[in-house]
């Protein structure tokens, strides 16, 4: 219920979280748990980051400044035809909606297998 009511989710990137984000079509900042087995959380996060629906921040390289700059970039207000909007957040949201179009389990397995071979 919480994810449904968020404009941007900030979270770890376990399989359950990735599934919820895809189902809810929510953009996110993902900070993978660095000690996860076989680095699976980073691999999970890379799938959504590659689609443009998430920003991946490595916990070991994260600083207050990096985190603040990322938020400022995502929530930078643009104006068009007298209306204000968040260009980056809106693009991330659209990219998450496009992720939902992947309906086939076979296609999802192909994506996971591709990333597993890379690591």
PDB file of C-alpha atoms in Angstrom:
ATOM      1  CA  UNK A   1       0.000   0.000   0.000  1.00  0.00           C
ATOM      2  CA  UNK A   2       2.862   2.392   0.741  1.00  0.00           C
ATOM      3  CA  UNK A   3       4.505   1.923  -2.631  1.00  0.00           C
ATOM      4  CA  UNK A   4       1.180   2.622  -4.380  1.00  0.00           C
ATOM      5  CA  UNK A   5       1.074   6.089  -2.804  1.00  0.00           C
ATOM      6  CA  UNK A   6       4.657   7.148  -3.540  1.00  0.00           C
ATOM      7  CA  UNK A   7       5.924   9.299  -6.373  1.00  0.00           C
ATOM      8  CA  UNK A   8       9.440   7.900  -5.915  1.00  0.00           C
ATOM      9  CA  UNK A   9      10.502   4.822  -3.951  1.00  0.00           C
ATOM     10  CA  UNK A  10      13.890   4.638  -2.225  1.00  0.00           C
ATOM     11  CA  UNK A  11      14.728   1.060  -1.345  1.00  0.00           C
ATOM     12  CA  UNK A  12      17.028  -1.941  -1.374  1.00  0.00           C
ATOM     13  CA  UNK A  13      16.612  -4.154  -4.415  1.00  0.00           C
ATOM     14  CA  UNK A  14      15.547  -7.640  -3.403  1.00  0.00           C
ATOM     15  CA  UNK A  15      13.415  -9.660  -5.800  1.00  0.00           C
ATOM     16  CA  UNK A  16      10.205  -8.824  -3.900  1.00  0.00           C
ATOM     17  CA  UNK A  17      10.904  -5.106  -4.114  1.00  0.00           C
ATOM     18  CA  UNK A  18      11.686  -5.283  -7.829  1.00  0.00           C
ATOM     19  CA  UNK A  19       8.443  -7.175  -8.420  1.00  0.00           C
ATOM     20  CA  UNK A  20       6.426  -4.616  -6.433  1.00  0.00           C
ATOM     21  CA  UNK A  21       8.028  -1.699  -8.275  1.00  0.00           C
ATOM     22  CA  UNK A  22       7.277  -3.265 -11.638  1.00  0.00           C
ATOM     23  CA  UNK A  23       3.716  -4.134 -10.670  1.00  0.00           C
ATOM     24  CA  UNK A  24       3.052  -0.653  -9.259  1.00  0.00           C
ATOM     25  CA  UNK A  25       4.966   1.029 -12.116  1.00  0.00           C
ATOM     26  CA  UNK A  26       6.846   3.214  -9.637  1.00  0.00           C
ATOM     27  CA  UNK A  27      10.161   4.933 -10.331  1.00  0.00           C
ATOM     28  CA  UNK A  28      12.847   4.397  -7.737  1.00  0.00           C
ATOM     29  CA  UNK A  29      16.276   4.982  -6.348  1.00  0.00           C
ATOM     30  CA  UNK A  30      17.707   1.568  -5.583  1.00  0.00           C
ATOM     31  CA  UNK A  31      20.548   1.038  -3.125  1.00  0.00           C
ATOM     32  CA  UNK A  32      21.479  -2.655  -3.315  1.00  0.00           C
ATOM     33  CA  UNK A  33      22.594  -4.379  -0.133  1.00  0.00           C
ATOM     34  CA  UNK A  34      26.349  -4.756  -0.794  1.00  0.00           C
ATOM     35  CA  UNK A  35      26.689  -8.080   1.031  1.00  0.00           C
ATOM     36  CA  UNK A  36      23.823  -9.872  -0.714  1.00  0.00           C
ATOM     37  CA  UNK A  37      24.598 -13.391  -1.883  1.00  0.00           C
ATOM     38  CA  UNK A  38      26.195 -13.393  -5.346  1.00  0.00           C
ATOM     39  CA  UNK A  39      25.546  -9.648  -5.459  1.00  0.00           C
ATOM     40  CA  UNK A  40      21.981 -10.451  -6.543  1.00  0.00           C
ATOM     41  CA  UNK A  41      20.525  -7.144  -5.345  1.00  0.00           C
ATOM     42  CA  UNK A  42      22.801  -5.145  -7.618  1.00  0.00           C
ATOM     43  CA  UNK A  43      21.879  -7.405 -10.536  1.00  0.00           C
ATOM     44  CA  UNK A  44      18.190  -6.884  -9.737  1.00  0.00           C
ATOM     45  CA  UNK A  45      18.641  -3.112  -9.592  1.00  0.00           C
ATOM     46  CA  UNK A  46      20.521  -3.093 -12.885  1.00  0.00           C
ATOM     47  CA  UNK A  47      17.475  -4.455 -14.682  1.00  0.00           C
ATOM     48  CA  UNK A  48      15.298  -1.491 -13.703  1.00  0.00           C
ATOM     49  CA  UNK A  49      18.153   0.990 -14.065  1.00  0.00           C
ATOM     50  CA  UNK A  50      18.828  -0.278 -17.600  1.00  0.00           C
ATOM     51  CA  UNK A  51      15.210   0.433 -18.515  1.00  0.00           C
ATOM     52  CA  UNK A  52      15.452   3.990 -17.172  1.00  0.00           C
ATOM     53  CA  UNK A  53      12.904   3.431 -14.436  1.00  0.00           C
ATOM     54  CA  UNK A  54      15.362   3.468 -11.557  1.00  0.00           C
ATOM     55  CA  UNK A  55      18.577   5.068 -10.452  1.00  0.00           C
ATOM     56  CA  UNK A  56      21.101   2.679  -8.936  1.00  0.00           C
ATOM     57  CA  UNK A  57      23.335   4.055  -6.200  1.00  0.00           C
ATOM     58  CA  UNK A  58      26.107   1.859  -4.843  1.00  0.00           C
ATOM     59  CA  UNK A  59      26.042   2.031  -1.040  1.00  0.00           C
ATOM     60  CA  UNK A  60      29.834   1.908  -0.804  1.00  0.00           C
ATOM     61  CA  UNK A  61      30.188   4.958  -3.070  1.00  0.00           C
ATOM     62  CA  UNK A  62      27.214   6.877  -1.725  1.00  0.00           C
ATOM     63  CA  UNK A  63      27.609  10.155   0.068  1.00  0.00           C
ATOM     64  CA  UNK A  64      25.163  12.738   1.300  1.00  0.00           C
ATOM     65  CA  UNK A  65      26.115  14.934  -1.659  1.00  0.00           C
ATOM     66  CA  UNK A  66      25.529  12.187  -4.245  1.00  0.00           C
ATOM     67  CA  UNK A  67      22.164  11.353  -2.715  1.00  0.00           C
ATOM     68  CA  UNK A  68      21.070  15.008  -2.580  1.00  0.00           C
ATOM     69  CA  UNK A  69      22.219  15.662  -6.161  1.00  0.00           C
ATOM     70  CA  UNK A  70      20.289  12.624  -7.366  1.00  0.00           C
ATOM     71  CA  UNK A  71      17.106  13.827  -5.651  1.00  0.00           C
ATOM     72  CA  UNK A  72      17.580  17.362  -6.975  1.00  0.00           C
ATOM     73  CA  UNK A  73      17.987  16.041 -10.517  1.00  0.00           C
ATOM     74  CA  UNK A  74      14.884  13.861 -10.281  1.00  0.00           C
ATOM     75  CA  UNK A  75      12.745  16.608  -8.724  1.00  0.00           C
ATOM     76  CA  UNK A  76      14.005  19.511 -10.820  1.00  0.00           C
ATOM     77  CA  UNK A  77      10.967  21.502 -11.885  1.00  0.00           C
ATOM     78  CA  UNK A  78      10.524  22.294 -15.560  1.00  0.00           C
ATOM     79  CA  UNK A  79       7.853  24.510 -17.038  1.00  0.00           C
ATOM     80  CA  UNK A  80       5.972  24.049 -20.307  1.00  0.00           C
ATOM     81  CA  UNK A  81       2.914  25.955 -21.458  1.00  0.00           C
ATOM     82  CA  UNK A  82       2.583  27.492 -18.016  1.00  0.00           C
ATOM     83  CA  UNK A  83       2.533  24.103 -16.278  1.00  0.00           C
ATOM     84  CA  UNK A  84       5.203  22.833 -13.938  1.00  0.00           C
ATOM     85  CA  UNK A  85       6.359  19.223 -14.101  1.00  0.00           C
ATOM     86  CA  UNK A  86       9.259  16.978 -13.118  1.00  0.00           C
ATOM     87  CA  UNK A  87      10.881  15.988 -16.397  1.00  0.00           C
ATOM     88  CA  UNK A  88      13.139  13.225 -15.032  1.00  0.00           C
ATOM     89  CA  UNK A  89      10.560  11.759 -12.636  1.00  0.00           C
ATOM     90  CA  UNK A  90       7.936  11.727 -15.377  1.00  0.00           C
ATOM     91  CA  UNK A  91      10.355   9.994 -17.756  1.00  0.00           C
ATOM     92  CA  UNK A  92      11.225   7.401 -15.084  1.00  0.00           C
ATOM     93  CA  UNK A  93       7.506   6.794 -14.497  1.00  0.00           C
ATOM     94  CA  UNK A  94       6.915   6.318 -18.232  1.00  0.00           C
ATOM     95  CA  UNK A  95       9.824   3.868 -18.412  1.00  0.00           C
ATOM     96  CA  UNK A  96       8.340   1.860 -15.534  1.00  0.00           C
ATOM     97  CA  UNK A  97       5.010   1.732 -17.377  1.00  0.00           C
ATOM     98  CA  UNK A  98       6.875   0.339 -20.398  1.00  0.00           C
ATOM     99  CA  UNK A  99       8.396  -2.380 -18.169  1.00  0.00           C
ATOM    100  CA  UNK A 100       4.875  -3.620 -17.487  1.00  0.00           C
ATOM    101  CA  UNK A 101       4.520  -4.485 -21.164  1.00  0.00           C
ATOM    102  CA  UNK A 102       6.952  -7.374 -20.657  1.00  0.00           C
ATOM    103  CA  UNK A 103       4.342 -10.056 -20.088  1.00  0.00           C
ATOM    104  CA  UNK A 104       6.099 -13.241 -21.022  1.00  0.00           C
ATOM    105  CA  UNK A 105       7.973 -15.228 -18.401  1.00  0.00           C
ATOM    106  CA  UNK A 106      10.279 -16.316 -21.181  1.00  0.00           C
ATOM    107  CA  UNK A 107      11.236 -12.712 -21.919  1.00  0.00           C
ATOM    108  CA  UNK A 108      11.868 -12.030 -18.241  1.00  0.00           C
ATOM    109  CA  UNK A 109      14.046 -15.143 -17.998  1.00  0.00           C
ATOM    110  CA  UNK A 110      16.046 -13.945 -21.019  1.00  0.00           C
ATOM    111  CA  UNK A 111      16.728 -10.625 -19.287  1.00  0.00           C
ATOM    112  CA  UNK A 112      17.805 -12.283 -16.036  1.00  0.00           C
ATOM    113  CA  UNK A 113      19.958 -14.834 -17.843  1.00  0.00           C
ATOM    114  CA  UNK A 114      21.676 -12.068 -19.797  1.00  0.00           C
ATOM    115  CA  UNK A 115      22.632 -10.226 -16.633  1.00  0.00           C
ATOM    116  CA  UNK A 116      23.665 -13.421 -14.841  1.00  0.00           C
ATOM    117  CA  UNK A 117      26.080 -14.270 -17.662  1.00  0.00           C
ATOM    118  CA  UNK A 118      27.603 -10.795 -17.424  1.00  0.00           C
ATOM    119  CA  UNK A 119      28.561 -11.387 -13.814  1.00  0.00           C
TER     120      UNK A 119
END
